[in-house]
Structures are given as structure tokens and as C-alpha cells.
Amino acid sequence: MSATNPDTLSALDTSSALDTWRDLPAAQQPDWPDRGELDKVVAELASLPPLVFAGECDQLKDSMAAVARGEAFVLQGGDCAETFAGATAENVRNKLKTLLQMAIVLTYAGRVPVVKIGRLAGQFAKPRSKPMEIRDGVELPAYRGDMVNGFDFTAESRRPDPNRLLRAYHSAAVTLNLTRAFTKGGYADLRQVHAWNQDFVAESPAGRRYEQLAREIDQALSFMRACGAEPEEFHTVEFYSSHEALILDYDRALTRIDSRTGLPYDVSAHMVWIGERTRQLDGAHVEFFSRIRNPIGVKLGPTTTPEEAIALIDKLNPDNEPGRLTFITRMGAGKVRDALPTLVDKVNASGATVAWVCDPMHGNTFEAPSGHKTRRLDDVLDEVAGFFEVHHALGTHPGGIHIEFTGDDVTECVGGGHAIVEEDLALRYETACDPRLNRGQSLDLAFRVAELYRSS
Ligand code: PEP
Ligand code: CO
């Protein structure tokens, strides 16, 4: 057992252990103009109620342990960057509807239990490759997500404003409240499988394919009802929230000691992950994550060495607790078959229990001639196929997908049933950061993953 395992610490030590990250370099933090203002906001955040409960985080950890054992599959997705303006009932419902449809396709066609995790209710901060943005000779701080500054390209809007941390909390609360209502209040009932598709069936090949599947599910449900079986699981859905815990002041302020166990949890989301740009072993993010007890993820890009991955395991999951650690690999379609095998093989040989999830988005971004950042659905599908091939060859479990999608019919990624081409991108390009799959493309992906899962 590690000397720093929170189980062995007193409550006071546990609390101060949550601040050890402050002595380490923290990548990608905003340059807040006024420290006093930040301190005030952080104190207020620390006094606000938790958004999720530690017991729910433990439940998700149990589900992730099933994923790591090869008994379940994770579907994690949502916007690249949520916006405050986007926290509307319609938006959240559309995202949830698409996620539920994808999950049904995976459960029914892939024959696997699906753990559903939204990239939402906190996904308001973005790491950037360049701290400044230049347009027409004017240089301003880059947009770092609604939690930090505004999207508009003006000096006023791009100034980091700590009050945005509070708005992020309240937007997350609104979003989470909606998702809890939708998933527990009847909307996610399996008898709604057709209703989720009603506005979609006529206009899209993916919608029609889904309708066929929904009809089969209906028949199976009628049969079960006739047999007298009406299990509770058919009426509500377990749904979890997640975000990249990038802005450490936000996630630290929302970290609380669970009164049941005396252990610290980041109660801003059920699961949090560390991004590709902030996973330095001696950095503040890894240190902070080593102190909280949530299920956590780490993104791993194509340059990750097996030694780095194993060192991350030693630091983040020293007790090899099942379900605690998920590696979210984002290699790119052209690299996944070369970069992934050694990584998975060596981690597996080390005896570590991790869940492997494929993010087929972040290694496949390119700029179209129009200047739009985009992704090809074919590359996304190819990376997922490569991910399955690698795990199949090694006898390890392809544990899930992590995607950026929206429930709306945007034109941000090319390809799919409607054959969006690069010239179409400007038609409906609405993302505040990376290009997202639209609803049809998301369903296409779900059908493909279900096929891959069944044949793996
Ligand atoms: C993201 O998930 O939006 C992201 C920035 O990913 P990564 O850290 O893998 O680049
Ligand atoms: Co992104």
C-alpha cells in the first residue's frame, strides 16, 4: 500500500493532501488577472452543495470495474466544449436522446451492457495548443472555454474572469438536474425507443436503420410483458456525468470529504479525466487526481510510452483498485495499429487492471480548405476498428468509446449517411471548439461499433 494512500490518513491530513498539487507546475491554467477575485469565488464554490454524491461515484467505479473485467462497454460522449448558452432543455434533451439511441444500438445489436457517461455538466474548460490567438494582426488570449473566458474575439470577452467558475457550477447544476429528470422521469423508459427517433426516422438512413431495431425491441418487450416480466431496469437509466478536470481551482473547490467513509471525492462530476496535455507525471493534475477517490480517466496520445503509462498507474492507482483507472487512447486512425499494441501489451503484462476506451476523435482532426477544423467519419470508424483489432489480437477487452457529438444536425464532421462534404461545413458549423459528430453520424458509429463488438 502506498504511503500516501488516503485510507491511511487522518481527516486533517486528507484535507491538506488535497492541496499538494499547488506546489507543482500546473499546465494550461488561466492567467487570472486578479488573484483576490479568484480567491473569493473559490471560497464561494467551496460552500456550495455537491453536484453528485460520493456513493454515485462508487457505483460508477463498480460499473467501470465490470468494463475492465470485460463484462460491459462504456459509451462516453458529448460536446467538445459545453457553453453556458447551450444549457437549455432542448439541447440537453437532444444530446441525451442521441446517447440513449446509441446505447440501445450497442446493447441490442452488440449484446453488451452499456455504461452511459455524458461529457457534460462541467465540460466548460479547454486546453489550448497556443495561449494567444491572432486575427488580422490583433493578438488576444485564446478562448479557454466558458469556465474561463468568452468566445467573442474582443479584449473584454477574452479576459479570464473567475466569476465564470461560478456560472460553470450553476450551468452544470441545471444540466445535471435535466439529465436526472430525463433519465429517471420516464423519458428514458425502454418503451420510448420509438419516441426518441420520431423526428429523425424519415430524414436519415441511420434513423431508418434504428427504427427497424426499435421494432424488434418492441416485440421483445411485448413478449416479456406477456410472460409477466417487467423489470425495473427497463424504466430508468443509470447516467453519469464527466468532464476534463482542467481548471484545478474549480475541481479542488468542489472536492469534499465523504462523511460516510472519510475519503475525498471531486463532487463536481462522477468521473473526471486528465487530458493529453496535462498528464505530466510530476505535474499538478496527476498529483491532484492521485488524492481523489472518483473513477478517473487519462487520455493517452500516440507518443505515450509503456513506461509512462505504468508510472501513471503506480501514481494514480497504486492499490490496483478495479474500475478506478481508465485509459482513453486517442492515437489517430493512421497510428492506432502501430502505437497501441505495445502499450496495451506492457500494461497488461504489468498485472494492472485498467479499462481501455477509444477516443477516435482527437487524433483525427484536420483543417479543411475553408479553414474549418473537421474530422472524417471514415477516420473515426477506422480508428475504432483498429482499436478492436489490437485488443482482439492481444486478448484484452475493447472497453468503450469516448466521442464528441451533439444531438443536432450540425455539419462539422464530413461523411456519414447524408454524405457531408468539406464544402458543406459552413452550413451549420456551431461548435465552440472541436468538430462533433451529428446525430446521424453518431448512430452510424454506434451500428459499426456494435458489429465490431459482436464479432470480436
Ligand atoms: C478533449 O477531450 O476535448 C481533448 C482536448 O482531448 P485530448 O486531451 O485527448 O487532446
Ligand atoms: Co475536443
Coordinates of C-alpha atoms and ligand atoms in Angstrom, one line a residue:
M1 CA 0.0 0.0 0.0
S2 CA 1.3 3.4 -0.9
A3 CA 2.5 5.7 1.9
T4 CA 0.1 8.4 0.6
N5 CA -3.0 6.3 0.3
P6 CA -5.8 8.4 1.7
D7 CA -7.1 5.4 3.6
T8 CA -4.2 5.7 6.0
L9 CA -4.5 9.4 6.6
S10 CA -6.4 11.3 9.3
A11 CA -9.2 13.7 8.2
L12 CA -6.9 16.7 8.7
D13 CA -4.1 15.1 6.6
T14 CA -6.6 14.1 4.0
S15 CA -7.7 17.6 3.7
S16 CA -4.2 19.1 3.4
A17 CA -3.2 16.3 1.0
L18 CA -5.8 17.8 -1.4
D19 CA -3.6 20.8 -1.8
T20 CA -0.2 19.2 -2.5
W21 CA -0.7 19.9 -6.2
R22 CA -0.3 23.6 -5.5
D23 CA 3.5 23.2 -5.2
L24 CA 3.8 21.6 -8.6
P25 CA 3.7 23.1 -12.1
A26 CA 0.1 23.2 -13.4
A27 CA -0.2 23.2 -17.2
Q28 CA -3.0 25.1 -19.1
Q29 CA -4.2 27.2 -16.2
P30 CA -5.7 30.7 -17.0
D31 CA -3.7 33.8 -16.2
W32 CA -6.4 35.2 -13.8
P33 CA -5.8 39.0 -13.7
D34 CA -7.0 39.4 -10.1
R35 CA -5.9 36.7 -7.5
G36 CA -8.2 38.3 -4.8
E37 CA -11.2 37.9 -7.0
L38 CA -10.4 34.3 -7.7
D39 CA -10.0 33.5 -4.0
K40 CA -13.4 35.0 -3.3
V41 CA -15.0 32.9 -6.0
V42 CA -13.2 29.7 -4.9
A43 CA -14.4 30.3 -1.3
E44 CA -18.0 30.6 -2.5
L45 CA -17.7 27.5 -4.7
A46 CA -16.4 25.6 -1.7
S47 CA -19.5 26.4 0.3
L48 CA -22.0 25.3 -2.4
P49 CA -23.7 21.8 -2.4
P50 CA -22.1 18.9 -4.2
L51 CA -23.4 18.2 -7.7
V52 CA -23.0 14.4 -7.3
F53 CA -22.7 12.1 -4.3
A54 CA -19.7 10.0 -3.4
G55 CA -21.9 6.9 -3.4
E56 CA -22.8 7.5 -7.0
C57 CA -19.1 7.8 -7.9
D58 CA -18.5 4.5 -6.2
Q59 CA -21.4 3.0 -8.2
L60 CA -19.8 4.1 -11.4
K61 CA -16.5 2.8 -10.2
D62 CA -18.2 -0.6 -9.8
S63 CA -19.6 -0.4 -13.4
M64 CA -16.1 0.6 -14.7
A65 CA -14.7 -2.4 -12.9
A66 CA -17.1 -4.6 -14.9
V67 CA -15.8 -2.8 -18.0
A68 CA -12.2 -3.6 -17.0
R69 CA -13.2 -7.3 -16.5
G70 CA -14.6 -7.4 -20.0
E71 CA -18.3 -7.6 -18.9
A72 CA -19.6 -4.2 -20.0
F73 CA -18.9 -1.4 -22.5
V74 CA -18.6 2.3 -21.9
L75 CA -20.3 5.0 -24.1
Q76 CA -18.9 8.4 -23.1
G77 CA -19.7 11.4 -25.1
G78 CA -21.0 15.0 -25.5
D79 CA -19.7 18.3 -26.7
C80 CA -16.0 19.1 -27.0
A81 CA -16.8 22.3 -25.1
E82 CA -20.2 22.9 -23.4
T83 CA -21.3 26.6 -23.4
F84 CA -23.4 28.4 -20.9
A85 CA -25.8 29.4 -23.6
G86 CA -26.1 25.7 -24.6
A87 CA -27.5 24.7 -21.2
T88 CA -31.1 24.6 -22.5
A89 CA -33.7 21.9 -22.1
E90 CA -33.8 21.3 -25.8
N91 CA -30.1 21.0 -26.2
V92 CA -29.6 18.6 -23.2
R93 CA -32.6 16.5 -24.3
N94 CA -31.2 16.2 -27.9
K95 CA -27.8 15.1 -26.6
L96 CA -29.4 12.6 -24.2
K97 CA -31.7 11.3 -26.8
T98 CA -28.8 10.6 -29.2
L99 CA -26.8 9.0 -26.4
L100 CA -29.7 6.8 -25.4
Q101 CA -30.2 5.8 -29.1
M102 CA -26.5 4.9 -29.4
A103 CA -26.7 2.9 -26.2
I104 CA -29.7 1.0 -27.3
V105 CA -28.0 0.1 -30.6
L106 CA -24.9 -1.1 -28.6
T107 CA -26.9 -3.0 -26.1
Y108 CA -29.3 -4.7 -28.5
A109 CA -27.0 -5.2 -31.6
G110 CA -23.8 -5.6 -29.6
R111 CA -25.4 -7.7 -26.9
V112 CA -23.4 -5.9 -24.1
P113 CA -24.4 -3.9 -21.1
V114 CA -23.6 -0.2 -21.7
V115 CA -22.3 2.2 -19.1
K116 CA -23.6 5.6 -20.1
I117 CA -21.4 8.7 -19.3
G118 CA -22.1 12.2 -20.6
R119 CA -19.3 14.6 -21.4
L120 CA -21.5 17.2 -19.8
A121 CA -22.4 19.3 -16.7
G122 CA -18.8 20.6 -16.3
Q123 CA -17.1 20.3 -19.7
F124 CA -16.5 24.0 -19.8
A125 CA -12.7 24.3 -20.0
K126 CA -10.3 23.7 -22.8
P127 CA -6.6 23.1 -23.1
R128 CA -5.1 25.1 -26.0
S129 CA -2.0 24.5 -28.1
K130 CA -1.3 28.2 -28.3
P131 CA -2.0 30.6 -25.4
M132 CA -2.7 33.5 -27.7
E133 CA -4.8 33.8 -30.9
I134 CA -4.0 36.3 -33.7
R135 CA -6.7 37.5 -36.1
D136 CA -5.9 40.3 -38.6
G137 CA -2.9 41.3 -36.7
V138 CA -4.8 41.6 -33.4
E139 CA -3.4 39.3 -30.6
L140 CA -5.7 38.2 -27.7
P141 CA -5.7 35.3 -25.2
A142 CA -7.1 32.1 -26.7
Y143 CA -10.6 31.0 -25.8
R144 CA -10.2 28.5 -22.9
G145 CA -13.9 27.5 -22.5
D146 CA -16.8 29.3 -21.0
M147 CA -15.5 28.5 -17.5
V148 CA -12.6 30.9 -18.2
N149 CA -13.3 33.5 -20.8
G150 CA -15.7 34.4 -23.7
F151 CA -15.7 33.1 -27.3
D152 CA -16.1 36.5 -28.9
F153 CA -12.8 37.9 -30.2
T154 CA -12.6 41.1 -28.1
A155 CA -10.2 42.1 -25.3
E156 CA -13.1 42.3 -22.9
S157 CA -14.5 38.9 -23.6
R158 CA -11.2 37.1 -23.7
R159 CA -10.1 38.4 -20.3
P160 CA -10.2 35.4 -17.9
D161 CA -13.0 36.1 -15.4
P162 CA -13.1 33.9 -12.2
N163 CA -16.9 34.6 -11.8
R164 CA -17.2 32.3 -14.7
L165 CA -16.3 29.4 -12.4
L166 CA -19.5 30.1 -10.5
R167 CA -21.5 30.2 -13.7
A168 CA -20.0 26.9 -14.7
Y169 CA -21.1 25.4 -11.4
H170 CA -24.7 26.7 -11.9
S171 CA -24.8 25.6 -15.5
A172 CA -23.6 22.2 -14.5
A173 CA -26.3 22.0 -11.8
V174 CA -29.0 22.9 -14.4
T175 CA -27.7 20.4 -16.9
L176 CA -27.4 17.7 -14.3
N177 CA -30.9 18.4 -13.0
L178 CA -32.3 18.0 -16.5
T179 CA -30.4 14.7 -17.1
R180 CA -31.6 13.3 -13.8
A181 CA -35.2 14.3 -14.7
F182 CA -34.9 12.8 -18.2
T183 CA -33.3 9.6 -17.2
K184 CA -35.4 8.9 -14.1
G185 CA -38.7 10.5 -15.0
G186 CA -39.9 8.2 -17.7
Y187 CA -38.2 9.7 -20.8
A188 CA -35.5 7.0 -20.8
D189 CA -38.1 4.2 -20.4
L190 CA -37.4 1.5 -23.0
R191 CA -41.0 1.8 -24.2
Q192 CA -39.8 5.2 -25.6
V193 CA -37.4 3.6 -28.1
H194 CA -39.5 4.8 -31.0
A195 CA -40.3 8.2 -29.5
W196 CA -36.6 9.1 -29.4
N197 CA -36.4 8.5 -33.1
Q198 CA -39.7 10.1 -34.3
D199 CA -38.3 13.3 -35.6
F200 CA -35.5 11.5 -37.3
V201 CA -36.8 8.4 -38.9
A202 CA -38.0 9.9 -42.1
E203 CA -34.9 12.0 -42.9
S204 CA -32.0 9.8 -42.4
P205 CA -30.7 6.3 -43.3
A206 CA -29.3 5.9 -39.8
G207 CA -32.8 6.8 -38.4
R208 CA -34.5 4.2 -40.6
R209 CA -32.0 1.5 -39.6
Y210 CA -32.6 2.4 -36.0
E211 CA -36.4 2.2 -36.5
Q212 CA -36.0 -1.4 -37.6
L213 CA -34.1 -2.2 -34.4
A214 CA -36.6 -0.4 -32.3
R215 CA -39.4 -2.5 -33.8
E216 CA -37.5 -5.7 -32.8
I217 CA -37.1 -4.3 -29.2
D218 CA -40.8 -3.6 -29.0
Q219 CA -41.6 -7.1 -30.0
A220 CA -39.2 -8.5 -27.4
L221 CA -40.7 -6.2 -24.7
S222 CA -44.3 -7.3 -25.6
F223 CA -43.2 -10.9 -25.4
M224 CA -41.6 -10.3 -22.0
R225 CA -44.7 -8.4 -20.7
A226 CA -46.8 -11.3 -21.8
C227 CA -44.6 -13.6 -19.8
G228 CA -45.2 -11.3 -16.8
A229 CA -41.6 -9.8 -16.8
E230 CA -41.5 -6.0 -16.3
P231 CA -38.0 -5.4 -14.7
E232 CA -37.3 -2.0 -13.1
E233 CA -34.2 -1.7 -15.3
F234 CA -36.4 -1.1 -18.3
H235 CA -37.9 2.1 -16.9
T236 CA -34.9 4.2 -15.9
V237 CA -31.3 4.6 -16.9
E238 CA -28.1 5.0 -14.9
F239 CA -26.5 8.0 -16.3
Y240 CA -23.2 9.6 -15.2
S241 CA -21.5 13.0 -15.7
S242 CA -17.9 13.6 -16.6
H243 CA -15.5 16.3 -17.7
E244 CA -11.8 17.0 -18.1
A245 CA -10.8 18.4 -14.7
L246 CA -8.6 21.0 -16.2
I247 CA -9.0 24.1 -14.0
L248 CA -7.8 22.8 -10.7
D249 CA -9.2 25.7 -8.7
Y250 CA -12.7 24.6 -9.8
D251 CA -12.3 20.9 -9.1
R252 CA -10.4 21.4 -5.9
A253 CA -13.2 23.8 -4.6
L254 CA -15.7 21.1 -5.3
T255 CA -13.8 18.3 -3.6
R256 CA -15.3 17.2 -0.3
I257 CA -14.6 14.6 2.3
D258 CA -17.3 12.0 2.2
S259 CA -18.9 11.8 5.6
R260 CA -19.6 8.0 5.2
T261 CA -16.0 7.0 4.5
G262 CA -13.8 10.0 5.4
L263 CA -12.4 9.9 1.8
P264 CA -12.2 12.8 -0.6
Y265 CA -14.3 12.9 -3.8
D266 CA -14.4 15.6 -6.6
V267 CA -18.2 16.0 -6.4
S268 CA -18.4 18.2 -9.5
A269 CA -18.8 15.0 -11.6
H270 CA -19.0 11.3 -11.2
M271 CA -15.9 10.8 -13.4
V272 CA -13.1 13.2 -14.2
W273 CA -10.3 12.8 -16.6
I274 CA -6.8 14.2 -17.3
G275 CA -6.2 15.4 -20.8
E276 CA -3.3 14.6 -23.1
R277 CA -1.6 18.0 -22.5
T278 CA -1.8 17.8 -18.6
R279 CA -0.8 14.3 -17.8
Q280 CA 2.8 15.1 -16.8
L281 CA 3.8 12.6 -14.0
D282 CA 5.3 15.4 -11.8
G283 CA 2.6 17.9 -12.7
A284 CA -0.2 19.3 -10.6
H285 CA -3.1 17.4 -12.4
V286 CA -1.7 13.9 -11.8
E287 CA -1.0 14.9 -8.2
F288 CA -4.5 16.2 -7.6
F289 CA -6.1 13.2 -9.2
S290 CA -4.0 10.9 -7.0
R291 CA -5.8 12.3 -4.0
I292 CA -9.4 12.0 -5.0
R293 CA -11.3 8.7 -5.0
N294 CA -13.6 9.1 -8.1
P295 CA -13.3 6.8 -11.0
I296 CA -10.8 8.7 -13.3
G297 CA -9.5 8.7 -16.9
V298 CA -6.3 9.6 -18.5
K299 CA -6.0 10.4 -22.2
L300 CA -3.1 8.8 -23.9
G301 CA -1.8 10.0 -27.3
P302 CA 0.5 8.2 -29.8
T303 CA 3.7 9.3 -28.2
T304 CA 2.9 7.7 -24.8
T305 CA 5.5 5.1 -23.8
P306 CA 4.5 2.0 -21.9
E307 CA 6.8 3.2 -19.1
E308 CA 4.8 6.4 -18.8
A309 CA 1.6 4.5 -18.7
I310 CA 2.8 2.2 -16.0
A311 CA 4.2 5.1 -14.0
L312 CA 0.7 6.8 -14.2
I313 CA -0.8 3.6 -12.9
D314 CA 1.6 3.5 -10.0
K315 CA 0.8 7.0 -9.1
L316 CA -3.0 7.0 -9.8
N317 CA -4.0 3.5 -8.8
P318 CA -1.3 2.1 -6.6
D319 CA -3.7 -0.4 -5.0
N320 CA -4.8 -1.7 -8.4
E321 CA -8.4 -1.0 -7.5
P322 CA -10.7 -2.2 -10.3
G323 CA -12.7 0.5 -12.0
R324 CA -10.6 3.3 -10.6
L325 CA -8.5 4.0 -13.8
T326 CA -9.5 4.2 -17.4
F327 CA -7.0 4.8 -20.2
I328 CA -8.6 6.7 -23.0
T329 CA -6.4 6.2 -26.1
R330 CA -6.5 8.8 -28.9
M331 CA -3.9 7.7 -31.4
G332 CA -5.4 8.7 -34.8
A333 CA -6.5 6.2 -37.5
G334 CA -3.1 6.1 -39.1
K335 CA -1.3 5.3 -35.9
V336 CA -3.5 3.2 -33.7
R337 CA -2.4 -0.2 -35.2
D338 CA 1.3 0.7 -34.5
A339 CA 1.1 2.7 -31.3
L340 CA -1.5 0.8 -29.3
P341 CA -0.3 -2.8 -29.2
T342 CA 2.9 -2.4 -27.2
L343 CA 1.1 0.0 -24.8
V344 CA -1.7 -2.4 -24.1
D345 CA 0.6 -5.4 -24.0
K346 CA 3.0 -4.0 -21.5
V347 CA 0.3 -2.6 -19.2
N348 CA -1.5 -5.9 -19.3
A349 CA 1.8 -7.8 -18.5
S350 CA 2.3 -5.5 -15.5
G351 CA -0.8 -7.0 -14.0
A352 CA -2.6 -3.7 -13.7
T353 CA -6.3 -3.6 -14.0
V354 CA -7.4 -0.8 -16.3
A355 CA -10.3 -0.2 -18.6
W356 CA -9.4 0.7 -22.2
V357 CA -11.5 3.2 -24.0
C358 CA -11.0 4.5 -27.5
D359 CA -11.3 8.2 -28.3
P360 CA -11.4 8.2 -32.1
M361 CA -11.8 11.9 -32.4
H362 CA -8.7 13.8 -31.1
G363 CA -6.1 12.0 -33.3
N364 CA -8.2 12.6 -36.4
T365 CA -8.7 16.4 -36.6
F366 CA -7.6 18.3 -39.7
E367 CA -8.2 21.7 -41.3
A368 CA -10.5 21.8 -44.4
P369 CA -9.6 24.2 -47.2
S370 CA -12.3 26.5 -45.9
G371 CA -10.4 26.8 -42.6
H372 CA -12.9 24.7 -40.6
K373 CA -11.4 22.2 -38.2
T374 CA -13.0 18.9 -39.1
R375 CA -12.9 15.1 -38.9
R376 CA -13.8 12.4 -41.4
L377 CA -16.3 9.8 -40.1
D378 CA -14.3 7.2 -42.1
D379 CA -11.2 8.0 -40.0
V380 CA -13.2 7.8 -36.8
L381 CA -14.6 4.4 -37.8
D382 CA -11.2 3.3 -38.9
E383 CA -9.6 4.2 -35.5
V384 CA -12.3 2.3 -33.7
A385 CA -11.8 -0.7 -36.0
G386 CA -8.0 -0.6 -35.3
F387 CA -8.7 -0.4 -31.6
F388 CA -10.8 -3.5 -31.7
E389 CA -8.2 -5.3 -33.9
V390 CA -5.4 -4.6 -31.4
H391 CA -7.4 -5.7 -28.4
H392 CA -8.7 -8.8 -30.2
A393 CA -5.1 -9.8 -31.2
L394 CA -3.9 -9.4 -27.6
G395 CA -6.9 -11.0 -25.9
T396 CA -7.7 -7.8 -24.0
H397 CA -11.1 -6.1 -23.8
P398 CA -12.0 -3.2 -26.0
G399 CA -13.9 -1.4 -23.2
G400 CA -15.6 1.5 -24.8
I401 CA -15.7 4.7 -26.9
H402 CA -15.3 8.3 -25.9
I403 CA -16.7 10.7 -28.5
E404 CA -17.6 14.3 -29.3
F405 CA -21.1 14.5 -30.6
T406 CA -24.2 16.6 -30.5
G407 CA -27.9 15.8 -30.8
D408 CA -28.4 18.4 -33.6
D409 CA -27.9 18.1 -37.3
V410 CA -24.7 20.1 -37.5
T411 CA -22.2 19.9 -40.3
E412 CA -18.9 19.8 -38.5
C413 CA -17.5 16.3 -39.5
V414 CA -17.5 15.0 -43.0
G415 CA -19.0 11.7 -44.3
G416 CA -21.9 9.6 -43.0
G417 CA -25.4 8.8 -44.3
H418 CA -26.0 12.3 -45.5
A419 CA -22.5 12.4 -47.1
I420 CA -21.5 15.8 -45.7
V421 CA -18.6 17.1 -47.8
E422 CA -16.0 19.7 -47.0
E423 CA -18.0 22.3 -48.9
D424 CA -20.9 21.8 -46.6
L425 CA -19.1 22.6 -43.4
A426 CA -20.1 26.2 -43.3
L427 CA -23.8 25.3 -43.5
R428 CA -24.2 24.6 -39.8
Y429 CA -20.9 24.8 -38.0
E430 CA -21.7 25.6 -34.4
T431 CA -19.0 24.1 -32.1
A432 CA -17.2 26.2 -29.6
C433 CA -14.1 24.0 -30.0
D434 CA -13.7 20.7 -31.9
P435 CA -16.0 19.3 -34.6
R436 CA -18.7 17.0 -33.3
L437 CA -20.5 14.1 -34.9
N438 CA -24.1 14.9 -35.7
R439 CA -27.0 12.6 -34.8
G440 CA -26.9 10.5 -37.9
Q441 CA -23.1 10.2 -37.8
S442 CA -23.3 9.2 -34.1
L443 CA -25.8 6.4 -34.9
D444 CA -23.7 5.2 -37.9
L445 CA -20.8 4.9 -35.5
A446 CA -22.9 3.0 -32.9
F447 CA -24.1 0.5 -35.5
R448 CA -20.5 0.0 -36.6
V449 CA -19.2 -0.4 -33.1
A450 CA -22.0 -2.9 -32.3
E451 CA -20.9 -5.0 -35.3
L452 CA -17.3 -4.9 -34.2
Y453 CA -18.2 -5.8 -30.7
R454 CA -20.2 -8.8 -31.7
S455 CA -17.5 -10.1 -34.0
S456 CA -14.6 -9.5 -31.6
Ligands
PEP1 C1 -10.8 16.8 -25.4 O1 -11.2 15.7 -25.0 O2 -11.5 17.7 -25.8 C2 -9.3 17.0 -25.5 C3 -8.8 18.2 -25.5 O3 -8.7 15.8 -25.7 P1 -7.1 15.5 -25.5 O4 -6.7 15.8 -24.1 O5 -7.1 14.0 -25.8 O6 -6.4 16.2 -26.6
CO2 CO -12.2 18.1 -28.2

